[in-house]
Amino acid sequence: MAGHVLAKKISGLFRGDKIDVNKGIETAMDNKLAVPSLKVNKSGVDGDTQADPVHHGGEERVLHHFPREHYGQYRRWDLITNFKDVPAMGENISTVGLDESQVNIGDIIQIGDVLLQVTQPRSPCFKLNVQFGHPKFALAMQESRMCGWFYKVLREGVIKAGDSVILIERKTDISIAQAMKIYFLAEIDPEQYQQLMQCEGLAKNWLASMQNRIYTQKIENWQYRLYGPEGDPA
């Protein structure tokens, strides 16, 4: 498996350092621009920013990788009610032919001269509802597991448009899609939580959340994250 090419060619690289306000919500998703290269360090990408650094960015979420073809599927489901396209998810890396079933938690991946580790899926939030004009977009992403994933940086460097995505080492047998399924189970399942918690490279915030669920025997309320201050439109 070492040296296996996951994607022969990156289809897009994006960054942006401008923050807008959309319906009273600060967001940087609309300000990513296509660039020929990304200069990547362990704390972030030069010229890239997040509106909410508490829930986005940081050393375990330096780069967001999102499959290009998911946009088409979300359109087919009538969940994108405007004309937004790549990189409207706020992604830094876009590829075709690589999805959440083919990438595992903890994967060591090389792109250009940058060495990365997969840390977690994207946890969808209500800002996506605003971004794409559908009140349940975030819920659909959570349930479909078409969310993309985050990387932390093991070796700094430059990623160039057209670079390959190469799997250097597979650390665990739990895919991004499986991790989403386990983490967002409707009922507490300590056995499945433990399987995910044992994954090398898993983001600390995901690990802490599952530990807390096991300890309290209670799942945190997802209503605000999924629907924002207006609540479930059901």
Tab-separated table of C-alpha atoms in Angstrom:
chain	number	residue	atom	x	y	z
A	1	MET	CA	0.000	0.000	0.000
A	2	ALA	CA	2.948	2.353	0.621
A	3	GLY	CA	3.460	4.707	-2.293
A	4	HIS	CA	-0.023	4.038	-3.642
A	5	VAL	CA	-1.408	6.883	-5.753
A	6	LEU	CA	-4.823	7.916	-4.442
A	7	ALA	CA	-5.296	10.722	-6.964
A	8	LYS	CA	-3.038	11.189	-9.965
A	9	LYS	CA	-3.611	14.914	-10.154
A	10	ILE	CA	-5.055	17.585	-7.887
A	11	SER	CA	-7.806	19.428	-9.736
A	12	GLY	CA	-7.641	22.627	-7.677
A	13	LEU	CA	-5.840	24.465	-4.871
A	14	PHE	CA	-7.516	27.315	-2.997
A	15	ARG	CA	-6.870	29.839	-0.264
A	16	GLY	CA	-8.269	33.150	0.935
A	17	ASP	CA	-7.717	35.588	3.796
A	18	LYS	CA	-10.899	37.657	3.586
A	19	ILE	CA	-13.897	37.215	5.918
A	20	ASP	CA	-17.440	38.229	4.937
A	21	VAL	CA	-20.698	38.485	6.836
A	22	ASN	CA	-23.595	36.505	5.321
A	23	LYS	CA	-26.961	36.906	7.078
A	24	GLY	CA	-25.148	38.046	10.200
A	25	ILE	CA	-22.730	35.114	10.126
A	26	GLU	CA	-18.992	35.539	9.643
A	27	THR	CA	-17.640	33.192	6.993
A	28	ALA	CA	-14.553	32.818	4.841
A	29	MET	CA	-16.003	30.131	2.569
A	30	ASP	CA	-16.850	32.521	-0.272
A	31	ASN	CA	-13.378	33.998	-0.445
A	32	LYS	CA	-11.236	31.056	-1.482
A	33	LEU	CA	-9.463	31.709	-4.771
A	34	ALA	CA	-7.737	29.283	-7.111
A	35	VAL	CA	-3.957	29.468	-6.790
A	36	PRO	CA	-1.088	27.621	-8.494
A	37	SER	CA	0.450	26.552	-5.185
A	38	LEU	CA	-0.020	26.491	-1.419
A	39	LYS	CA	2.791	27.185	1.038
A	40	VAL	CA	1.960	24.906	3.961
A	41	ASN	CA	3.327	25.011	7.500
A	42	LYS	CA	2.337	23.191	10.649
A	43	SER	CA	0.019	25.917	11.877
A	44	GLY	CA	-1.681	26.856	8.628
A	45	VAL	CA	-1.513	27.818	4.977
A	46	ASP	CA	0.072	31.137	4.037
A	47	GLY	CA	-2.652	33.543	2.933
A	48	ASP	CA	-5.516	31.400	4.239
A	49	THR	CA	-7.839	32.129	7.144
A	50	GLN	CA	-10.962	30.894	8.966
A	51	ALA	CA	-13.792	32.980	10.386
A	52	ASP	CA	-14.180	30.698	13.426
A	53	PRO	CA	-10.736	29.495	14.560
A	54	VAL	CA	-12.273	27.615	17.502
A	55	HIS	CA	-14.073	25.143	15.231
A	56	HIS	CA	-11.993	25.482	12.075
A	57	GLY	CA	-8.266	25.525	11.461
A	58	GLY	CA	-5.596	24.765	14.024
A	59	GLU	CA	-2.749	22.273	13.766
A	60	GLU	CA	-5.061	19.280	13.285
A	61	ARG	CA	-7.137	20.981	10.585
A	62	VAL	CA	-4.594	22.838	8.479
A	63	LEU	CA	-5.922	21.674	5.110
A	64	HIS	CA	-9.464	20.774	4.043
A	65	HIS	CA	-9.683	18.254	1.176
A	66	PHE	CA	-13.067	17.954	-0.550
A	67	PRO	CA	-14.058	15.692	-3.484
A	68	ARG	CA	-15.020	17.723	-6.555
A	69	GLU	CA	-17.829	15.398	-7.640
A	70	HIS	CA	-19.794	15.847	-4.413
A	71	TYR	CA	-21.060	19.179	-5.706
A	72	GLY	CA	-22.901	17.371	-8.494
A	73	GLN	CA	-24.496	14.915	-6.091
A	74	TYR	CA	-25.678	17.652	-3.757
A	75	ARG	CA	-27.201	19.418	-6.766
A	76	ARG	CA	-28.988	16.232	-7.818
A	77	TRP	CA	-30.461	16.092	-4.333
A	78	ASP	CA	-31.630	19.720	-4.747
A	79	LEU	CA	-29.562	20.783	-1.757
A	80	ILE	CA	-27.607	23.498	-3.555
A	81	THR	CA	-30.230	26.084	-4.432
A	82	ASN	CA	-27.809	28.678	-5.790
A	83	PHE	CA	-24.998	28.682	-8.343
A	84	LYS	CA	-22.114	28.067	-5.967
A	85	ASP	CA	-19.386	25.675	-7.039
A	86	VAL	CA	-15.813	24.797	-6.135
A	87	PRO	CA	-14.389	26.037	-3.745
A	88	ALA	CA	-17.637	27.039	-2.007
A	89	MET	CA	-17.153	24.395	0.713
A	90	GLY	CA	-14.099	26.343	1.837
A	91	GLU	CA	-11.772	23.582	0.691
A	92	ASN	CA	-8.061	24.006	0.078
A	93	ILE	CA	-7.670	20.873	-2.061
A	94	SER	CA	-10.038	19.519	-4.710
A	95	THR	CA	-9.696	16.169	-6.467
A	96	VAL	CA	-11.773	13.892	-8.669
A	97	GLY	CA	-12.018	10.141	-8.089
A	98	LEU	CA	-11.090	10.083	-4.410
A	99	ASP	CA	-13.736	9.950	-1.694
A	100	GLU	CA	-14.326	9.267	2.001
A	101	SER	CA	-14.383	5.486	1.538
A	102	GLN	CA	-10.817	5.470	0.178
A	103	VAL	CA	-9.113	7.608	2.826
A	104	ASN	CA	-8.602	6.388	6.395
A	105	ILE	CA	-8.082	8.102	9.713
A	106	GLY	CA	-4.340	8.352	10.322
A	107	ASP	CA	-3.292	7.937	6.687
A	108	ILE	CA	0.137	9.408	5.984
A	109	ILE	CA	-0.163	11.216	2.670
A	110	GLN	CA	2.350	13.054	0.533
A	111	ILE	CA	1.340	15.854	-1.823
A	112	GLY	CA	4.253	17.565	-3.508
A	113	ASP	CA	6.975	17.834	-0.880
A	114	VAL	CA	4.431	18.165	1.956
A	115	LEU	CA	3.793	15.219	4.274
A	116	LEU	CA	0.348	15.114	5.877
A	117	GLN	CA	-1.763	12.983	8.215
A	118	VAL	CA	-5.533	12.578	8.009
A	119	THR	CA	-7.068	13.587	11.341
A	120	GLN	CA	-10.852	13.734	11.009
A	121	PRO	CA	-13.829	14.202	8.712
A	122	ARG	CA	-15.382	17.632	8.448
A	123	SER	CA	-18.148	18.102	11.031
A	124	PRO	CA	-20.855	19.993	9.112
A	125	CYS	CA	-22.380	23.095	10.658
A	126	PHE	CA	-25.259	25.468	9.927
A	127	LYS	CA	-23.027	27.849	7.988
A	128	LEU	CA	-23.339	25.389	5.113
A	129	ASN	CA	-27.130	25.849	5.202
A	130	VAL	CA	-26.621	29.569	4.651
A	131	GLN	CA	-23.893	29.040	2.087
A	132	PHE	CA	-25.975	26.778	-0.162
A	133	GLY	CA	-29.458	28.093	0.524
A	134	HIS	CA	-30.926	24.941	2.064
A	135	PRO	CA	-31.939	24.719	5.753
A	136	LYS	CA	-30.866	21.078	6.075
A	137	PHE	CA	-27.671	20.995	4.052
A	138	ALA	CA	-25.515	20.327	7.125
A	139	LEU	CA	-27.762	17.469	8.197
A	140	ALA	CA	-27.580	15.953	4.708
A	141	MET	CA	-23.787	16.132	4.801
A	142	GLN	CA	-23.721	14.467	8.203
A	143	GLU	CA	-26.017	11.653	7.066
A	144	SER	CA	-24.466	11.136	3.617
A	145	ARG	CA	-20.900	11.356	4.972
A	146	MET	CA	-19.902	13.325	1.861
A	147	CYS	CA	-17.922	15.760	3.975
A	148	GLY	CA	-14.282	15.803	2.983
A	149	TRP	CA	-11.485	15.512	5.520
A	150	PHE	CA	-8.754	17.427	7.327
A	151	TYR	CA	-4.989	17.074	7.455
A	152	LYS	CA	-2.326	18.013	9.939
A	153	VAL	CA	1.148	18.767	8.616
A	154	LEU	CA	4.050	16.444	9.391
A	155	ARG	CA	6.492	18.048	6.964
A	156	GLU	CA	6.124	21.601	5.727
A	157	GLY	CA	6.552	22.651	2.134
A	158	VAL	CA	4.727	23.586	-1.052
A	159	ILE	CA	1.821	21.869	-2.792
A	160	LYS	CA	1.465	22.652	-6.486
A	161	ALA	CA	-1.540	22.370	-8.771
A	162	GLY	CA	-1.284	19.057	-10.590
A	163	ASP	CA	0.612	17.261	-7.796
A	164	SER	CA	-0.395	13.667	-7.055
A	165	VAL	CA	-1.948	12.520	-3.766
A	166	ILE	CA	0.155	9.580	-2.606
A	167	LEU	CA	-0.585	7.245	0.307
A	168	ILE	CA	2.713	6.647	2.119
A	169	GLU	CA	1.442	4.630	5.086
A	170	ARG	CA	-1.917	3.343	6.294
A	171	LYS	CA	-2.153	3.471	10.083
A	172	THR	CA	-5.750	2.306	10.692
A	173	ASP	CA	-8.556	0.381	9.025
A	174	ILE	CA	-11.314	2.956	9.658
A	175	SER	CA	-12.196	5.134	6.696
A	176	ILE	CA	-13.398	8.715	6.836
A	177	ALA	CA	-16.897	7.479	5.931
A	178	GLN	CA	-16.829	4.878	8.726
A	179	ALA	CA	-15.559	7.466	11.203
A	180	MET	CA	-18.492	9.739	10.322
A	181	LYS	CA	-20.934	6.868	10.778
A	182	ILE	CA	-19.538	5.958	14.199
A	183	TYR	CA	-19.146	9.497	15.519
A	184	PHE	CA	-22.677	10.534	14.552
A	185	LEU	CA	-24.530	7.436	15.732
A	186	ALA	CA	-27.924	8.346	17.191
A	187	GLU	CA	-27.245	6.252	20.298
A	188	ILE	CA	-24.108	5.888	22.404
A	189	ASP	CA	-22.067	2.848	21.370
A	190	PRO	CA	-18.940	2.539	23.537
A	191	GLU	CA	-17.638	-0.447	21.577
A	192	GLN	CA	-17.644	1.388	18.246
A	193	TYR	CA	-16.400	4.565	19.926
A	194	GLN	CA	-13.430	2.620	21.295
A	195	GLN	CA	-12.562	1.334	17.827
A	196	LEU	CA	-12.457	4.891	16.506
A	197	MET	CA	-10.730	6.297	19.590
A	198	GLN	CA	-7.865	3.830	19.134
A	199	CYS	CA	-7.097	5.185	15.663
A	200	GLU	CA	-3.629	6.677	15.476
A	201	GLY	CA	-3.784	10.265	14.294
A	202	LEU	CA	-7.423	10.931	15.259
A	203	ALA	CA	-8.039	14.591	16.117
A	204	LYS	CA	-7.967	15.314	19.843
A	205	ASN	CA	-11.349	17.063	19.813
A	206	TRP	CA	-13.060	13.964	18.384
A	207	LEU	CA	-11.310	11.765	20.931
A	208	ALA	CA	-12.372	14.031	23.808
A	209	SER	CA	-16.005	14.147	22.619
A	210	MET	CA	-16.318	10.368	22.564
A	211	GLN	CA	-14.603	10.019	25.929
A	212	ASN	CA	-17.083	12.506	27.360
A	213	ARG	CA	-20.051	10.639	25.870
A	214	ILE	CA	-18.911	7.384	27.428
A	215	TYR	CA	-18.359	9.095	30.793
A	216	THR	CA	-21.653	11.009	30.870
A	217	GLN	CA	-23.696	8.472	28.867
A	218	LYS	CA	-25.030	11.431	26.922
A	219	ILE	CA	-24.511	12.715	23.388
A	220	GLU	CA	-24.010	16.459	23.066
A	221	ASN	CA	-26.856	18.460	21.537
A	222	TRP	CA	-26.301	18.890	17.802
A	223	GLN	CA	-29.198	21.280	17.175
A	224	TYR	CA	-27.212	24.516	17.152
A	225	ARG	CA	-24.364	23.072	15.092
A	226	LEU	CA	-26.757	21.737	12.445
A	227	TYR	CA	-29.353	24.522	12.352
A	228	GLY	CA	-27.897	27.566	14.045
A	229	PRO	CA	-29.813	30.054	16.202
A	230	GLU	CA	-33.051	29.539	14.260
A	231	GLY	CA	-33.224	25.851	15.182
A	232	ASP	CA	-34.556	22.837	13.274
A	233	PRO	CA	-36.875	24.055	10.483
A	234	ALA	CA	-38.703	20.680	10.490
